[in-house]
CSV table of C-alpha atoms in Angstrom, one decimal:
chain,number,residue,atom,x,y,z
A,1,MET,CA,-20.3,-4.6,-24.9
A,2,ALA,CA,-22.4,-1.4,-24.6
A,3,GLU,CA,-22.0,1.4,-21.9
A,4,PHE,CA,-21.7,-0.4,-18.7
A,5,ASN,CA,-23.5,0.3,-15.1
A,6,PRO,CA,-20.8,1.8,-13.0
A,7,GLU,CA,-23.0,0.7,-10.0
A,8,SER,CA,-22.5,-3.0,-10.9
A,9,LEU,CA,-18.6,-2.8,-9.8
A,10,VAL,CA,-17.5,-4.4,-6.5
A,11,GLN,CA,-16.0,-1.5,-4.2
A,12,SER,CA,-15.9,-3.0,-0.8
A,13,TRP,CA,-14.7,-6.3,1.0
A,14,PRO,CA,-17.4,-8.3,3.0
A,15,LEU,CA,-17.1,-7.9,6.9
A,16,PRO,CA,-16.4,-10.8,9.3
A,17,SER,CA,-19.5,-12.3,10.7
A,18,LYS,CA,-18.0,-12.8,14.0
A,19,PRO,CA,-15.2,-9.9,14.3
A,20,ARG,CA,-12.3,-10.6,16.8
A,21,PRO,CA,-10.9,-7.9,19.0
A,22,ILE,CA,-7.8,-6.1,17.5
A,23,VAL,CA,-4.7,-5.4,19.4
A,24,THR,CA,-2.6,-2.5,17.8
A,25,PHE,CA,1.2,-2.2,18.2
A,26,GLY,CA,2.4,1.4,17.7
A,27,ALA,CA,0.9,4.7,18.4
A,28,GLY,CA,1.9,6.7,15.3
A,29,SER,CA,-0.1,9.1,13.3
A,30,ILE,CA,-1.2,6.3,11.0
A,31,VAL,CA,-3.0,4.5,13.8
A,32,GLY,CA,-5.3,7.7,14.6
A,33,ASP,CA,-5.7,8.8,10.9
A,34,ALA,CA,-6.4,5.4,9.4
A,35,HIS,CA,-6.4,2.1,11.3
A,36,PHE,CA,-8.7,3.2,14.2
A,37,PRO,CA,-11.2,5.4,12.1
A,38,ALA,CA,-11.3,2.4,9.7
A,39,TYR,CA,-12.0,-0.4,12.4
A,40,ARG,CA,-14.7,1.9,14.0
A,41,LYS,CA,-16.3,2.4,10.7
A,42,GLY,CA,-16.3,-1.2,9.9
A,43,GLY,CA,-17.6,-2.3,13.4
A,44,LEU,CA,-14.4,-4.1,14.2
A,45,PRO,CA,-13.6,-4.1,17.9
A,46,ILE,CA,-10.4,-2.5,19.0
A,47,ALA,CA,-9.2,-4.0,22.3
A,48,GLY,CA,-6.4,-1.6,22.8
A,49,LEU,CA,-2.8,-0.8,21.8
A,50,TYR,CA,0.8,-1.0,22.9
A,51,ASP,CA,3.8,1.3,22.3
A,52,PRO,CA,7.2,1.5,24.1
A,53,ASP,CA,6.1,5.1,24.8
A,54,TYR,CA,3.4,4.5,27.2
A,55,GLU,CA,2.4,8.1,27.6
A,56,LYS,CA,1.9,8.3,23.8
A,57,ALA,CA,0.0,5.1,23.7
A,58,ARG,CA,-2.3,6.3,26.5
A,59,ALA,CA,-3.1,9.6,24.9
A,60,LEU,CA,-4.2,7.9,21.8
A,61,ALA,CA,-6.0,5.2,23.6
A,62,ASP,CA,-7.9,7.8,25.7
A,63,LYS,CA,-9.0,9.6,22.6
A,64,TRP,CA,-10.5,6.6,21.0
A,65,GLY,CA,-11.6,5.0,24.5
A,66,VAL,CA,-9.5,1.7,24.5
A,67,THR,CA,-6.8,0.2,26.8
A,68,ALA,CA,-3.2,1.3,26.4
A,69,PHE,CA,-1.2,-1.6,27.6
A,70,ARG,CA,1.9,-1.2,29.7
A,71,THR,CA,3.8,-4.4,28.4
A,72,ILE,CA,3.9,-6.5,25.3
A,73,ALA,CA,3.1,-9.4,27.5
A,74,ASP,CA,-0.2,-7.6,28.5
A,75,ALA,CA,-0.9,-6.9,24.9
A,76,VAL,CA,-0.3,-10.5,23.5
A,77,ALA,CA,-2.5,-11.8,26.4
A,78,VAL,CA,-5.8,-10.6,25.0
A,79,GLU,CA,-7.7,-13.7,24.1
A,80,ASN,CA,-8.7,-14.5,20.5
A,81,ALA,CA,-7.1,-11.1,19.5
A,82,VAL,CA,-5.9,-10.2,15.7
A,83,PHE,CA,-2.6,-8.5,16.3
A,84,ASP,CA,-2.3,-5.2,14.2
A,85,LEU,CA,1.4,-4.3,13.8
A,86,ALA,CA,1.5,-0.4,13.0
A,87,THR,CA,5.2,-0.4,13.7
A,88,PRO,CA,8.3,0.8,11.8
A,89,PRO,CA,10.0,-2.0,9.7
A,90,ASN,CA,13.0,-2.8,11.9
A,91,ALA,CA,10.5,-3.4,14.8
A,92,HIS,CA,8.3,-6.1,12.9
A,93,ALA,CA,10.4,-9.1,13.8
A,94,ALA,CA,10.6,-8.6,17.4
A,95,VAL,CA,7.0,-8.0,17.8
A,96,LEU,CA,6.0,-11.2,15.6
A,97,ALA,CA,8.4,-13.2,17.7
A,98,ALA,CA,6.4,-12.2,20.8
A,99,LEU,CA,3.0,-13.2,19.5
A,100,PRO,CA,1.4,-16.6,20.6
A,101,ASP,CA,2.2,-19.4,18.2
A,102,GLY,CA,-0.7,-19.7,15.7
A,103,ALA,CA,-2.0,-16.0,16.0
A,104,ALA,CA,-3.3,-13.9,13.4
A,105,ALA,CA,-1.2,-10.8,12.5
A,106,LEU,CA,-1.4,-7.9,10.0
A,107,ILE,CA,2.1,-6.4,9.4
A,108,GLN,CA,2.6,-2.6,8.4
A,109,LYS,CA,4.3,-2.3,5.1
A,110,PRO,CA,7.2,-2.5,4.2
A,111,MET,CA,7.8,-6.1,5.3
A,112,GLY,CA,11.0,-5.2,7.0
A,113,SER,CA,13.7,-2.6,5.9
A,114,ASP,CA,15.1,-4.8,3.0
A,115,LEU,CA,14.7,-8.2,1.5
A,116,ALA,CA,16.9,-9.9,4.0
A,117,ALA,CA,14.6,-8.6,6.8
A,118,ALA,CA,11.6,-9.7,5.0
A,119,SER,CA,13.0,-13.1,4.7
A,120,GLU,CA,13.6,-13.2,8.4
A,121,ILE,CA,10.0,-12.0,9.0
A,122,LEU,CA,8.7,-14.9,6.6
A,123,LYS,CA,10.9,-17.4,8.6
A,124,ILE,CA,9.3,-16.3,11.9
A,125,CYS,CA,5.8,-16.5,10.5
A,126,ARG,CA,6.4,-20.1,9.3
A,127,LYS,CA,8.1,-21.2,12.4
A,128,LYS,CA,5.4,-19.9,14.7
A,129,ASN,CA,2.6,-20.9,12.2
A,130,LEU,CA,1.2,-17.3,12.1
A,131,THR,CA,-1.7,-16.4,9.7
A,132,ALA,CA,0.1,-13.2,8.6
A,133,ALA,CA,-0.6,-10.7,5.9
A,134,VAL,CA,1.1,-7.5,5.1
A,135,ASN,CA,-0.9,-4.2,5.1
A,136,PHE,CA,-1.0,-3.4,1.4
A,137,GLN,CA,-4.2,-1.9,1.8
A,138,LEU,CA,-4.2,0.0,-1.6
A,139,ARG,CA,-5.5,-3.2,-2.9
A,140,PHE,CA,-8.8,-2.8,-0.9
A,141,ALA,CA,-9.3,0.7,-2.0
A,142,PRO,CA,-12.9,1.1,-3.4
A,143,MET,CA,-11.3,2.5,-6.6
A,144,LEU,CA,-8.8,-0.4,-7.0
A,145,LEU,CA,-11.5,-2.9,-6.0
A,146,ALA,CA,-13.7,-1.6,-8.8
A,147,LEU,CA,-10.8,-1.4,-11.2
A,148,LYS,CA,-9.9,-5.1,-10.7
A,149,ASP,CA,-13.8,-6.2,-11.0
A,150,ALA,CA,-13.8,-4.3,-14.4
A,151,ILE,CA,-10.7,-6.0,-15.5
A,152,ALA,CA,-12.1,-9.4,-14.4
A,153,LYS,CA,-15.2,-8.6,-16.3
A,154,GLY,CA,-13.3,-8.0,-19.5
A,155,MET,CA,-14.3,-4.3,-19.8
A,156,LEU,CA,-10.6,-3.3,-20.9
A,157,GLY,CA,-9.8,-6.5,-22.9
A,158,GLU,CA,-6.2,-7.5,-22.4
A,159,VAL,CA,-4.2,-5.2,-20.0
A,160,VAL,CA,-1.2,-3.9,-22.2
A,161,ASP,CA,-0.3,-0.8,-20.4
A,162,PHE,CA,0.1,0.4,-16.8
A,163,GLU,CA,1.5,3.9,-16.0
A,164,VAL,CA,1.7,5.5,-12.7
A,165,HIS,CA,2.4,9.3,-12.6
A,166,LEU,CA,2.9,11.4,-9.4
A,167,ALA,CA,4.1,15.0,-9.2
A,168,LEU,CA,3.2,16.6,-5.9
A,169,ASP,CA,4.6,18.2,-2.7
A,170,THR,CA,4.6,15.3,-0.1
A,171,PRO,CA,4.7,16.7,3.7
A,172,TRP,CA,7.7,14.3,4.6
A,173,GLY,CA,8.0,16.2,7.8
A,174,LEU,CA,5.0,14.2,9.1
A,175,TRP,CA,7.2,11.3,9.1
A,176,SER,CA,10.4,12.7,10.7
A,177,PHE,CA,11.6,9.2,11.8
A,178,LEU,CA,12.3,8.6,8.2
A,179,GLU,CA,15.0,11.1,7.9
A,180,GLY,CA,18.4,9.4,7.8
A,181,LEU,CA,17.2,6.0,6.8
A,182,PRO,CA,18.8,4.8,3.5
A,183,ARG,CA,15.7,3.8,1.8
A,184,ILE,CA,12.7,6.0,1.6
A,185,GLU,CA,10.7,6.4,-1.8
A,186,ILE,CA,10.4,2.9,-3.1
A,187,ALA,CA,10.3,1.2,0.2
A,188,MET,CA,7.8,3.5,1.8
A,189,HIS,CA,5.7,4.9,-0.8
A,190,SER,CA,6.1,3.5,-4.3
A,191,ILE,CA,5.8,-0.1,-2.8
A,192,HIS,CA,2.0,0.5,-2.7
A,193,TYR,CA,2.0,1.0,-6.6
A,194,LEU,CA,4.6,-1.8,-7.2
A,195,ASP,CA,2.4,-4.1,-5.2
A,196,ALA,CA,-0.8,-3.1,-6.8
A,197,ILE,CA,0.8,-3.7,-10.3
A,198,ARG,CA,1.9,-7.1,-9.3
A,199,GLN,CA,-1.6,-7.9,-8.2
A,200,ILE,CA,-3.1,-6.9,-11.7
A,201,LEU,CA,-0.1,-7.8,-14.1
A,202,GLY,CA,1.7,-10.4,-12.0
A,203,ASP,CA,5.5,-10.6,-11.2
A,204,PRO,CA,7.5,-8.7,-13.8
A,205,LYS,CA,10.8,-10.2,-15.2
A,206,GLY,CA,12.7,-7.7,-13.7
A,207,VAL,CA,12.8,-3.9,-13.5
A,208,HIS,CA,15.0,-0.8,-14.4
A,209,ALA,CA,15.0,1.9,-11.8
A,210,LYS,CA,16.5,5.0,-10.7
A,211,SER,CA,15.6,6.6,-7.3
A,212,ILE,CA,17.2,9.8,-6.2
A,213,GLY,CA,16.8,12.7,-3.5
A,214,HIS,CA,16.5,16.3,-3.9
A,215,PRO,CA,18.8,19.2,-3.0
A,216,ASN,CA,16.1,21.0,-1.1
A,217,HIS,CA,16.0,18.5,1.8
A,218,LYS,CA,17.7,15.5,3.5
A,219,MET,CA,15.5,12.7,2.8
A,220,ALA,CA,17.6,9.8,0.9
A,221,GLN,CA,15.3,9.5,-2.2
A,222,THR,CA,11.9,11.3,-3.1
A,223,ARG,CA,12.1,10.9,-6.8
A,224,THR,CA,11.9,7.3,-8.7
A,225,THR,CA,11.5,6.3,-12.3
A,226,ALA,CA,10.9,2.7,-12.9
A,227,ILE,CA,10.2,0.5,-15.9
A,228,LEU,CA,9.0,-3.0,-15.1
A,229,ASP,CA,9.8,-5.5,-17.6
A,230,TYR,CA,6.7,-7.5,-18.7
A,231,GLY,CA,8.1,-8.7,-22.0
A,232,ASP,CA,7.1,-7.3,-25.6
A,233,ARG,CA,3.4,-7.0,-25.1
A,234,VAL,CA,3.0,-5.1,-21.8
A,235,ARG,CA,4.3,-1.6,-21.0
A,236,CYS,CA,4.8,-0.6,-17.4
A,237,ALA,CA,6.2,2.6,-16.2
A,238,VAL,CA,6.3,4.4,-12.8
A,239,SER,CA,7.3,8.0,-12.5
A,240,ILE,CA,7.3,9.6,-9.0
A,241,ASN,CA,8.2,13.1,-8.1
A,242,HIS,CA,7.5,14.1,-4.3
A,243,ASP,CA,9.2,17.5,-4.8
A,244,HIS,CA,6.7,19.2,-7.3
A,245,ALA,CA,6.2,22.1,-4.9
A,246,PHE,CA,4.9,24.8,-7.2
A,247,GLY,CA,1.1,24.8,-6.4
A,248,ARG,CA,-1.7,22.6,-7.1
A,249,ARG,CA,-2.2,23.6,-10.7
A,250,HIS,CA,-0.1,21.0,-12.4
A,251,GLN,CA,0.3,18.3,-9.5
A,252,ALA,CA,-1.0,15.0,-10.3
A,253,CYS,CA,-1.2,11.4,-8.8
A,254,ASP,CA,-2.9,8.9,-11.0
A,255,PHE,CA,-2.9,5.6,-12.7
A,256,ARG,CA,-3.5,5.1,-16.4
A,257,ILE,CA,-4.5,1.5,-17.4
A,258,CYS,CA,-5.0,0.5,-20.9
A,259,GLY,CA,-6.3,-2.7,-22.4
A,260,THR,CA,-6.7,-3.9,-25.9
A,261,GLU,CA,-10.2,-2.7,-25.9
A,262,GLY,CA,-10.7,-0.2,-23.1
A,263,ALA,CA,-9.0,1.9,-20.5
A,264,ALA,CA,-9.4,3.0,-17.0
A,265,TYR,CA,-8.1,6.5,-15.1
A,266,VAL,CA,-7.7,6.4,-11.5
A,267,GLN,CA,-6.9,9.5,-9.4
A,268,LEU,CA,-5.3,8.6,-5.7
A,269,GLY,CA,-6.8,11.6,-4.2
A,270,VAL,CA,-5.4,11.4,-0.5
A,271,ASN,CA,-1.7,12.0,-2.0
A,272,LEU,CA,-2.9,15.4,-3.4
A,273,ASP,CA,-3.5,17.0,-0.1
A,274,TYR,CA,-2.1,14.6,2.6
A,275,PRO,CA,-3.8,13.7,5.2
A,276,ASN,CA,-6.8,15.7,4.1
A,277,GLY,CA,-6.9,14.4,0.5
A,278,GLU,CA,-9.1,15.1,-2.6
A,279,PRO,CA,-11.6,12.8,-4.0
A,280,ASP,CA,-10.4,9.6,-5.5
A,281,ILE,CA,-11.5,9.2,-9.1
A,282,LEU,CA,-12.3,6.1,-11.1
A,283,GLU,CA,-13.2,6.5,-14.9
A,284,ILE,CA,-13.6,3.6,-17.4
A,285,ARG,CA,-14.0,3.7,-21.2
A,286,SER,CA,-15.2,0.1,-21.4
A,287,LYS,CA,-14.9,-2.2,-24.2
A,288,GLY,CA,-17.6,-1.4,-26.8
A,289,GLY,CA,-18.5,2.0,-25.2
A,290,SER,CA,-18.0,5.5,-26.8
A,291,GLU,CA,-17.5,7.8,-23.7
A,292,TRP,CA,-15.5,7.6,-20.5
A,293,VAL,CA,-17.9,6.7,-17.5
A,294,ALA,CA,-17.3,7.9,-14.0
A,295,VAL,CA,-17.7,5.4,-11.3
A,296,PRO,CA,-19.4,6.9,-8.2
A,297,LEU,CA,-16.8,5.7,-5.4
A,298,LYS,CA,-18.5,4.6,-2.1
A,299,GLY,CA,-15.5,5.4,0.0
A,300,THR,CA,-11.8,6.4,-0.1
A,301,TRP,CA,-8.4,4.8,0.2
A,302,PHE,CA,-8.2,6.4,3.7
A,303,PRO,CA,-9.7,4.9,5.7
A,304,ASP,CA,-11.9,2.5,3.7
A,305,ALA,CA,-9.2,0.3,2.3
A,306,PHE,CA,-8.0,-0.5,5.8
A,307,VAL,CA,-11.6,-1.9,6.6
A,308,GLY,CA,-11.2,-4.3,3.8
A,309,ARG,CA,-7.8,-5.2,4.6
A,310,MET,CA,-8.4,-6.2,8.3
A,311,ALA,CA,-11.7,-7.7,7.1
A,312,ASN,CA,-10.0,-10.2,4.7
A,313,LEU,CA,-7.6,-11.3,7.5
A,314,GLN,CA,-10.3,-11.9,9.8
A,315,ARG,CA,-12.5,-13.6,7.5
A,316,PHE,CA,-9.7,-15.9,6.2
A,317,VAL,CA,-9.0,-16.8,9.7
A,318,SER,CA,-12.7,-17.8,10.4
A,319,GLY,CA,-12.8,-19.8,7.1
A,320,GLU,CA,-15.1,-17.2,5.6
A,321,ASP,CA,-12.7,-16.3,2.7
A,322,ASP,CA,-10.4,-18.8,0.7
A,323,GLU,CA,-7.8,-16.3,0.0
A,324,LEU,CA,-5.6,-14.3,2.2
A,325,VAL,CA,-4.8,-11.4,0.3
A,326,SER,CA,-1.1,-10.0,0.5
A,327,SER,CA,-0.1,-12.9,2.6
A,328,VAL,CA,3.5,-12.7,4.0
A,329,GLU,CA,4.2,-15.4,1.1
A,330,ASP,CA,2.9,-13.1,-1.5
A,331,ALA,CA,4.2,-9.9,0.0
A,332,TRP,CA,7.8,-11.3,0.0
A,333,MET,CA,7.7,-11.1,-4.0
A,334,THR,CA,6.6,-7.4,-3.6
A,335,MET,CA,9.7,-6.9,-1.3
A,336,ALA,CA,11.6,-8.9,-4.1
A,337,LEU,CA,10.7,-6.3,-6.7
A,338,VAL,CA,11.6,-3.5,-4.3
A,339,GLU,CA,15.0,-5.0,-3.7
A,340,ALA,CA,15.4,-5.3,-7.5
A,341,ALA,CA,14.6,-1.7,-8.0
A,342,TYR,CA,17.3,-0.6,-5.4
A,343,GLU,CA,19.8,-2.9,-7.0
A,344,SER,CA,19.1,-1.5,-10.3
A,345,SER,CA,19.2,2.0,-9.2
A,346,ALA,CA,22.7,1.5,-7.7
A,347,ARG,CA,24.0,0.0,-11.0
A,348,PRO,CA,25.2,2.4,-13.7
A,349,ALA,CA,23.1,2.9,-16.8
A,350,THR,CA,24.2,1.9,-20.3
A,351,PRO,CA,26.9,4.4,-21.2
A,352,LEU,CA,26.7,6.3,-24.2
A,353,ALA,CA,29.4,5.8,-26.9
A,354,ALA,CA,32.1,8.1,-27.2
A,355,ARG,CA,32.1,10.7,-30.1
A,356,PRO,CA,34.3,9.5,-32.8
A,357,ALA,CA,37.8,11.0,-33.0
A,358,PHE,CA,37.8,11.3,-36.8
């Protein structure tokens, strides 16, 4: 295989031919920063939003020219709507229980606060026959869609190594509601990377992990190291440090994916200066090639991935897509991986032998 044409890689998800109105639950920053910009960019109609804080909902609704619903009953009464839950993990189940039976719903990650909550959400979705997916939108980022297309076309050969490296200064103050929660880094952030790894490598056999905080703040955990066990053929490592607060020079947020015959490098730019972001990057040294080739990306994680995420749900509901990506059935397995990582982190490591006394 000679040098490839980087323009040939798929970078976007097709839009639904007949988009349905979207009703959003929650008026947090992510709605104005990503959900609504994405839906407007994709031509997906926004019917309105509901939040228990009506004045907060109305301020955001006025900014976007949509309706602020006063009650949940008003929100779920929108005919033919797709419901978009941009709610905290502990609020998902109650909102899902209020939706009409058979409705379509997109649930903000994580799928509940822990695996037990994820199981309860799965139970509600099955009982109410909801067509529901979890908003693991990184899977739909242009750089990840192109990477998966390159892998599917054999450009890397067999993927045998996946490394995630993050060292930056995350502005946790933007999410003050996280302070005091027992699970932060893996459940709220690295869950994206674990989910993306699952989509490419499948489910690991298990995980070794350690997730800790930092003496400079009160967030429960902001630094994580994890090894995902794929046996003796594939190495997979995740190294996360949200407290590298020493200037941009040596900060990083990237994936390195190596195959038997090629490799890929991905920079996740949004994290390097959140929420403004730096450019995403995808470079591939393909099978048979002699140089790294930059893939001109036609969009960014924020907001373009949110367009694809919603588009897939709407197209699946209408029969235009055969697969619902990150369905609640699949997302439950990502939650199982997160749960296993926290269980591993809570266990003692293999102790060192004591120095002999002789």
